[in-house]
Coordinates of C-alpha atoms and ligand atoms in Angstrom, one line a residue:
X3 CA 0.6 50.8 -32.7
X4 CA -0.6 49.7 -29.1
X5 CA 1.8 46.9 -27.9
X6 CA -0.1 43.5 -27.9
X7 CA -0.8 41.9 -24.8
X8 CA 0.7 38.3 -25.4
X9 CA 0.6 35.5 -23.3
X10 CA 2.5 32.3 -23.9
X11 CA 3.2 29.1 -21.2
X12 CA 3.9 25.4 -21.5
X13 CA 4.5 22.0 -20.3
X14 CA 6.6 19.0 -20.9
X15 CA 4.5 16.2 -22.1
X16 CA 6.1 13.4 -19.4
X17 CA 2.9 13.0 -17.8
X18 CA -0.9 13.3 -17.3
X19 CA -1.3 16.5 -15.4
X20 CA -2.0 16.6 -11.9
X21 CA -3.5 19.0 -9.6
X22 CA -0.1 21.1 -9.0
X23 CA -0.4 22.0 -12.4
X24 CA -3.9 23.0 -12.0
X25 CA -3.8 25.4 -9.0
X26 CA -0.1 26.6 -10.0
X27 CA -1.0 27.3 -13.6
X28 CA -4.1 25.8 -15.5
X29 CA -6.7 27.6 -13.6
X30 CA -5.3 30.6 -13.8
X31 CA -4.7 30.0 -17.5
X32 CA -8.3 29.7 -18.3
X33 CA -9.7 32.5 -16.8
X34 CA -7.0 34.6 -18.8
X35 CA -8.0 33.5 -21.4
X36 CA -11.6 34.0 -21.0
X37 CA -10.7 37.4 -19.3
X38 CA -10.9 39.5 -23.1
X39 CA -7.5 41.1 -21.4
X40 CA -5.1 39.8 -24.0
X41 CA -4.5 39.5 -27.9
X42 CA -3.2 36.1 -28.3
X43 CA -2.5 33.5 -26.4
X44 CA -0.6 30.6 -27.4
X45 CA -0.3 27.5 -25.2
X46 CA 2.1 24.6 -26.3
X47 CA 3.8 21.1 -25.2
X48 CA 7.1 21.2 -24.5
X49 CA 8.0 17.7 -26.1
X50 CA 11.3 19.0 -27.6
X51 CA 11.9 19.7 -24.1
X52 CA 11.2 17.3 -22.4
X53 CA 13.3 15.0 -24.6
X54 CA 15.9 17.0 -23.5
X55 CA 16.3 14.2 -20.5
X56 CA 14.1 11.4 -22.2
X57 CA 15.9 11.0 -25.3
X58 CA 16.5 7.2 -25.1
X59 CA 12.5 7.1 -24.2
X60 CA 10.5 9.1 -27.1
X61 CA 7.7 6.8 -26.7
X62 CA 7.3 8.0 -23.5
X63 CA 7.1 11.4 -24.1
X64 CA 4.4 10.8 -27.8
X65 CA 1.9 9.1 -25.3
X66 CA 1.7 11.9 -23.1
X67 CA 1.2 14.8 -25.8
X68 CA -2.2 13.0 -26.5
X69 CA -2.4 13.4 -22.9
X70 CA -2.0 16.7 -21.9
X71 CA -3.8 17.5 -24.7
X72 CA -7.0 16.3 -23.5
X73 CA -5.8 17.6 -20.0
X74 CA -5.6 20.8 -21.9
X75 CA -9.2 20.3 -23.1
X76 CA -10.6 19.1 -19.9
X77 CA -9.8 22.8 -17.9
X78 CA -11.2 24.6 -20.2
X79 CA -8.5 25.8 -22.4
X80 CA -10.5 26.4 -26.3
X81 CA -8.4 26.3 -29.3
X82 CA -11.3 29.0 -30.4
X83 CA -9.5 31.2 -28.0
X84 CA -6.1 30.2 -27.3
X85 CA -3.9 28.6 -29.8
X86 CA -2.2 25.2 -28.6
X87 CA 0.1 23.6 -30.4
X88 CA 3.8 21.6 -30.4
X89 CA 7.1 22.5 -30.1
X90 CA 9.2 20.4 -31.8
X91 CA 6.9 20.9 -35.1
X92 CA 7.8 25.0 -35.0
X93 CA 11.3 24.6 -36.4
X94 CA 12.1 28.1 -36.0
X95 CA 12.7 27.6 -32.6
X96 CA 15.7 25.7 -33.2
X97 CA 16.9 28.7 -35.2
X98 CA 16.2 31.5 -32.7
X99 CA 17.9 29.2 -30.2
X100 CA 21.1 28.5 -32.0
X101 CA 21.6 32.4 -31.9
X102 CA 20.9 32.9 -28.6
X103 CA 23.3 30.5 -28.0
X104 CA 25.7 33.0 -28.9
X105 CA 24.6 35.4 -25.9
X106 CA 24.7 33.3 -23.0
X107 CA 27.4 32.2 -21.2
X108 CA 28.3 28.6 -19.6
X109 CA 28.8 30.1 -16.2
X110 CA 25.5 31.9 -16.4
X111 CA 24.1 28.4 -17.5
X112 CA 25.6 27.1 -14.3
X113 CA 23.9 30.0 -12.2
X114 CA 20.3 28.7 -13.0
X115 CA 19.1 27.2 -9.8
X116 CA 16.2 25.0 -11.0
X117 CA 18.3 23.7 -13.9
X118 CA 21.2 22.8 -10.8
X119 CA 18.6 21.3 -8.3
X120 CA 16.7 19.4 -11.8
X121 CA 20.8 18.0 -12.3
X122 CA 20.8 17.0 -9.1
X123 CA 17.8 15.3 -9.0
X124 CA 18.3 13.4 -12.3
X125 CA 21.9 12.2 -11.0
X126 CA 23.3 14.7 -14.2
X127 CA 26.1 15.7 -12.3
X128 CA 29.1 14.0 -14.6
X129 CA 26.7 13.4 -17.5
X130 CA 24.7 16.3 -18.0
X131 CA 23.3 16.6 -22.0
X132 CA 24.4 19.5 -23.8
X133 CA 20.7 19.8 -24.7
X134 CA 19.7 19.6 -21.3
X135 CA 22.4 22.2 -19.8
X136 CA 20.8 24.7 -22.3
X137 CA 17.7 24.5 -22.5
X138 CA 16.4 27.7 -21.0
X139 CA 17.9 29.4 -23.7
X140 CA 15.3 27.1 -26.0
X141 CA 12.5 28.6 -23.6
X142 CA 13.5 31.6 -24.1
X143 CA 13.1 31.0 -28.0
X144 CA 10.0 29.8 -27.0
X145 CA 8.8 32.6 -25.4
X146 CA 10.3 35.2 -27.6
X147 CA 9.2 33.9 -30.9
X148 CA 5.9 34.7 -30.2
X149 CA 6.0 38.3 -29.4
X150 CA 5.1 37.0 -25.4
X151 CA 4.1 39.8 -22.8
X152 CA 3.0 37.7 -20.0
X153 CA 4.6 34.4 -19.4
X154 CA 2.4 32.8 -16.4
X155 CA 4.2 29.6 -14.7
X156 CA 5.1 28.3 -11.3
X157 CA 7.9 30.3 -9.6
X158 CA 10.0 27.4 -10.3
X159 CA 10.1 28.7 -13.8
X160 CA 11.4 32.3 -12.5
X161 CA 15.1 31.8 -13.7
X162 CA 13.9 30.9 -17.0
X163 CA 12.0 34.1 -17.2
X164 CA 15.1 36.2 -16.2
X165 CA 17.0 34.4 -18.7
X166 CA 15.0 35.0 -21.7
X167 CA 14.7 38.8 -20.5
X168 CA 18.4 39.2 -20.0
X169 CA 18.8 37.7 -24.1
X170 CA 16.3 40.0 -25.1
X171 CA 17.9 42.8 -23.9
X172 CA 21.2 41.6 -25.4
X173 CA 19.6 41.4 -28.7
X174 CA 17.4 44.7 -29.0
X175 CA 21.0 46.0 -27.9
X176 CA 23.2 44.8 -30.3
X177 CA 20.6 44.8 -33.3
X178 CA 18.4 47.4 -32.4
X179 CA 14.7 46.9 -30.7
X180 CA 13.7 43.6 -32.5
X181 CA 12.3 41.2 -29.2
X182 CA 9.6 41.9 -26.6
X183 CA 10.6 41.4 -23.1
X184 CA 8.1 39.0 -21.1
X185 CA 7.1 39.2 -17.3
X186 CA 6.4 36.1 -15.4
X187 CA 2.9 35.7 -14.0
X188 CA 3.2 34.4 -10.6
X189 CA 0.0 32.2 -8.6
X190 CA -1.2 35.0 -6.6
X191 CA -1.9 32.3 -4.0
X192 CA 1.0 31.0 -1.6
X193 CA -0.5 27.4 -1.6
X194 CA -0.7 27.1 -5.4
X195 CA 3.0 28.5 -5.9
X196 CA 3.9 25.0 -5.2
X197 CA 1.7 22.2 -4.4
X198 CA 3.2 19.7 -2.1
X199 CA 2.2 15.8 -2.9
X200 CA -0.6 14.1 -1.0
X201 CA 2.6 12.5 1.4
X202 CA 3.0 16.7 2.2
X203 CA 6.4 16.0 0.2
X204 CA 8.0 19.2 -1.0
X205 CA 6.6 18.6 -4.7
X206 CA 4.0 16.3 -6.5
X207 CA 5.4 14.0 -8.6
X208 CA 5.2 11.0 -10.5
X209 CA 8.0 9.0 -9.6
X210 CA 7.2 9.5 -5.5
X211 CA 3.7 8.5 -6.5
X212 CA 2.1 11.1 -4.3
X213 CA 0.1 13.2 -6.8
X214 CA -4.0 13.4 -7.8
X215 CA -4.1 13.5 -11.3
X216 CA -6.5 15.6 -13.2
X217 CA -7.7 12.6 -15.3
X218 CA -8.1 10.4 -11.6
X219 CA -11.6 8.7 -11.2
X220 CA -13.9 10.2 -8.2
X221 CA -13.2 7.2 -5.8
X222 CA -9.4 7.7 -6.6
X223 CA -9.4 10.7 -5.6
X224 CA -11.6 10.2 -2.3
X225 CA -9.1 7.6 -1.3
X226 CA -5.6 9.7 -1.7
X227 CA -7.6 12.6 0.3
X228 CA -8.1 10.4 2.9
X229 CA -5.1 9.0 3.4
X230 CA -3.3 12.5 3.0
X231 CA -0.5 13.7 5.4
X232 CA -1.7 15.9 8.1
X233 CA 0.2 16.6 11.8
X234 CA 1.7 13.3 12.8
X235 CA 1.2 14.6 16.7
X236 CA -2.5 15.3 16.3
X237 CA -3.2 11.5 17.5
X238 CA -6.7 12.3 19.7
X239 CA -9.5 14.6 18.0
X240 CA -8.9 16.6 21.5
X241 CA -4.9 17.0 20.9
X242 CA -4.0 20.7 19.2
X243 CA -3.1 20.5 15.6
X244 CA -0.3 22.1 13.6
X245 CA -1.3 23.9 10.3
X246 CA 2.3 24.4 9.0
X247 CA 3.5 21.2 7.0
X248 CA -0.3 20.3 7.0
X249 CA -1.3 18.9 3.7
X250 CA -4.7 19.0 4.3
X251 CA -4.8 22.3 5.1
X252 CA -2.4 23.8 2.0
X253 CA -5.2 21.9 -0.3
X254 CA -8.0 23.6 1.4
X255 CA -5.6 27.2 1.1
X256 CA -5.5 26.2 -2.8
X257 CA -9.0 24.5 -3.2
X258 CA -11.3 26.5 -0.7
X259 CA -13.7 29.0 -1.5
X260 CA -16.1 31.2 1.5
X261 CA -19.3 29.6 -0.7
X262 CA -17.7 25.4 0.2
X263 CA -18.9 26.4 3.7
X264 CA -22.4 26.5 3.1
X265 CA -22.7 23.9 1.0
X266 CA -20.7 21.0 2.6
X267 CA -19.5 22.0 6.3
X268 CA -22.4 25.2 7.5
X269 CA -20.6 24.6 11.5
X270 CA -18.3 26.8 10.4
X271 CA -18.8 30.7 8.2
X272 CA -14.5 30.9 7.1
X273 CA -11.6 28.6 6.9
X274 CA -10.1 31.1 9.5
X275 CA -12.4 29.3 11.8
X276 CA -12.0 25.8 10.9
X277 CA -8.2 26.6 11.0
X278 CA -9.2 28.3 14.8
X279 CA -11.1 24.7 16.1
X280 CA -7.7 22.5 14.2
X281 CA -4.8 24.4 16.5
X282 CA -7.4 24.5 19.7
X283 CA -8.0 21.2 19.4
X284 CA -11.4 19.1 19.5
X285 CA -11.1 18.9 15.4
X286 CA -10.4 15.6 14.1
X287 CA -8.7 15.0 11.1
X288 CA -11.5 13.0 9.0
X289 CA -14.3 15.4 9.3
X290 CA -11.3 18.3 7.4
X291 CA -10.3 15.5 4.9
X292 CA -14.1 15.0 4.3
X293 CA -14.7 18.9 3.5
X294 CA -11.7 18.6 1.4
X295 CA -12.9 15.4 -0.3
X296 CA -16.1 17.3 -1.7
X297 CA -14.6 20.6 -2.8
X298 CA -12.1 18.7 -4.5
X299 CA -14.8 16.7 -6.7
X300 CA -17.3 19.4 -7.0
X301 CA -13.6 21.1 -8.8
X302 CA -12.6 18.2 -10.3
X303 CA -16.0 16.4 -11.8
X304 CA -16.4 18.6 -14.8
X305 CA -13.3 18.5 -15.8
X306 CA -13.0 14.7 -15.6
X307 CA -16.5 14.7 -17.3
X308 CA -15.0 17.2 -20.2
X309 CA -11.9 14.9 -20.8
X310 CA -14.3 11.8 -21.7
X311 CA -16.0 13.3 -24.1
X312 CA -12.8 14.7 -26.1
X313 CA -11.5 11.3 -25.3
X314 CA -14.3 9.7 -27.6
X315 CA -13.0 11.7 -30.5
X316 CA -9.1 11.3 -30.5
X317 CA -8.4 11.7 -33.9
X318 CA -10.3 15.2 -33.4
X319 CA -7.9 16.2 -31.0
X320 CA -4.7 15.4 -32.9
X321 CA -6.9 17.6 -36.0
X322 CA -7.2 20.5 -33.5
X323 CA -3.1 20.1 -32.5
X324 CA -2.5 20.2 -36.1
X325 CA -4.2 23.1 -36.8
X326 CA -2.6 24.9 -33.7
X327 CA 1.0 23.9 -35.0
X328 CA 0.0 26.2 -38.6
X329 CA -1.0 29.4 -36.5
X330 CA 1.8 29.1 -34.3
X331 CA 4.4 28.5 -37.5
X332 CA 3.1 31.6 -38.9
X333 CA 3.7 33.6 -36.2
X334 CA 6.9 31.9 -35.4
X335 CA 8.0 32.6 -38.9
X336 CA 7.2 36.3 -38.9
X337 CA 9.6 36.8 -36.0
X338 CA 12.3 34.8 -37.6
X339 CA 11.8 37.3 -40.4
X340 CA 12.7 40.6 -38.0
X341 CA 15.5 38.7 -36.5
X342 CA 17.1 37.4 -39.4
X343 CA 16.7 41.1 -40.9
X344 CA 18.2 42.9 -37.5
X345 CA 20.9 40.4 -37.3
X346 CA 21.9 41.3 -41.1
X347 CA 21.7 37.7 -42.4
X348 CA 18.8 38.2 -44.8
X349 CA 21.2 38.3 -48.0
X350 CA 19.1 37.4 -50.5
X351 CA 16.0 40.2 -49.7
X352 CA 18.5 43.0 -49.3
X353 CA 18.8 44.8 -52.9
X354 CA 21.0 47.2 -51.2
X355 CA 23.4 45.0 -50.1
X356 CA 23.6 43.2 -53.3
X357 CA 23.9 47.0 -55.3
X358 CA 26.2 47.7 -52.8
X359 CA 28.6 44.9 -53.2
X360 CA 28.4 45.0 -57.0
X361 CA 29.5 48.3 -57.0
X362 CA 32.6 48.0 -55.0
X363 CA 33.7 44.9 -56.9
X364 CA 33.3 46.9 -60.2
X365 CA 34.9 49.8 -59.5
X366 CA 38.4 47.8 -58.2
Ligands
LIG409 N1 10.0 24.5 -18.5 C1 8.6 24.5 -18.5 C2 8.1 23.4 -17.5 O1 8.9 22.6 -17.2 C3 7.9 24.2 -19.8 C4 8.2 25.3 -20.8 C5 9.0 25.2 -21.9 C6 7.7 26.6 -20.8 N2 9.1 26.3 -22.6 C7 8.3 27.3 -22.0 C8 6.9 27.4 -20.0 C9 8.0 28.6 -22.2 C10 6.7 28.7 -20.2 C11 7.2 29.3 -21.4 O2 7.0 23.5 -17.0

């Protein structure tokens, strides 16, 4: 049998999504899955997850599966085409990852550098949760329970990737080829590996309030373009301008297609030549924030138009989750099934064993 081409890739449900998660993942999500290239593809929230460091605040993290949900909705993603679905309601994933648990180390825990930068950042250092410490081996139940092949995420999520490939290979060794191992799906565009926040902080997020939400009404959006970091020397319109560290710019890298020219800005045929006028000089910063504004809404619009209609219909969208959970169990459940089997802990379907057994009890 041809090997089925999988794809699999989640989020934690601690926020509405923003725009990061658009160029660095959604986007690129939808047109897979409108591509025809792949068998299956399962998309899911990562609430078990994300409890992980918001277990004294559930309710926090049951407001925003609704959420992403309808953020899910909103780009495009079909539950015709892609199965979504949540985490914590595929049990089998706590079973897969209390195995794998047995196959990773606690120094090789310690190696992962986004889990050591996320302690860091979440003051974890004498406290970190057990839960937390470990979960890339969850994810990596995650992505092996359903059969993954292609595992596209920010490169953030690289040593998560590695990890789950290195437990596959542990397993197929010891039990025999059981587990497929994924690849990571990288942005193929530099700006959209990692979206810095409208104050050109390193990353968007919620807490430095410097994101543009997916769900963010047009004027909202119009106001945090315009008041977007750009080169803090580039004072007169006549004064050079720096492009590195230049929010504006990295938006228009990730936003900015040749055909945004002729409809919103025709004095210049390329962004090679709007970036050519901005380091001359003689470019102010409005008229590029402008151009930005307008690409970003002529983006954004449809998929904020979308999200209200699935927002008139909630129960609808809880009906479709529901749903998405079942297909995913199934599949979940099959893979359980092979594992359990290769690890020799399926006692009660093996007639062999049992005959076996029997036999060297009676004969003693
Ligand atoms: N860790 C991912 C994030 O923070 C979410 C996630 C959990 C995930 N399990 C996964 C992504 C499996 C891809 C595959 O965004």
């Amino acid at each position: 049998m041809k090997k089925e081409k999988i794809i699999l890739t989640g989020d934690r449900p601690t926020g509405k999504l923003h725009i990061g998660h658009y160029v660095g993942s959604l986007r690129r999500r939808v047109e897979l899955q409108n591509s025809g290239l792949y068998d299956k593809i399962f998309v899911f929230e990562a609430d078990g997850q994300a409890l992980t460091d918001n277990i004294d605040n559930p309710e926090k993290v049951r407001q925003n599966v609704i959420e992403v949900a309808l953020d899910y909705l909103s780009v495009g993603l079909d539950p015709n085409k892609s199965t979504i679905f949540i985490q914590s309601q595929i049990p089998e994933l706590c079973e897969l990852t209390f195995y794998y648990m047995d196959m990773v180390t606690v120094s090789r825990l310690q190696r992962n550098p986004t889990v050591k930068t996320e302690i860091q950042m979440r003051n974890f250092e004498t406290s970190i949760p057990v839960g937390f410490f470990t979960y890339p081996i969850s994810q990596a139940a995650d992505i092996t329970a359903f059969k993954a092949t292609t595992v596209p995420v920010g490169e953030d999520q690289e040593p998560m990737i590695e990890q789950a490939r290195e437990i596959v290979r542990r397993f197929n060794h010891i039990y025999g080829e059981t587990l497929v191992e994924p690849d990571i799906l990288l942005p193929d565009n530099a700006a959209c590996l990692r979206l810095p926040g409208t104050d050109g902080k390193a990353k968007m997020s919620k807490s430095l309030g410097n994101c543009i939400y997916l769900s963010d009404s047009a004027d909202e959006v119009e106001k945090k373009v315009k008041s977007m970091y750009t080169d803090p020397t580039h004072i007169k319109v006549t004064d050079p301008g720096r492009l590195e560290g230049n929010t504006v710019f990295t938006y228009l890298d990730a936003f900015c297609r040749p055909e945004h020219f002729g409809r919103y800005l025709t004095d210049y045929a390329s962004l090679d030549e709007l970036k050519a006028h901005y380091t001359r000089g003689g470019l102010g910063d409005m008229k590029v924030k402008k151009f930005l504004a307008a690409i970003m809404q002529e983006e954004l619009e449809p998929i904020r138009n979308r999200r209200k209609e699935f927002e008139k219909d909630i129960p609808a969208v809880y009906a479709m989750l529901k749903q998405g959970c079942e297909v995913a169990r199934a599949a979940a459940a099959q893979t359980l099934d092979e594992v359990r089997r290769a690890m020799k802990i399926n006692y009660f379907d093996d007639d062999a064993l049992i005959a076996e057994q029997a036999k060297r009890f009676s004969n003693e």
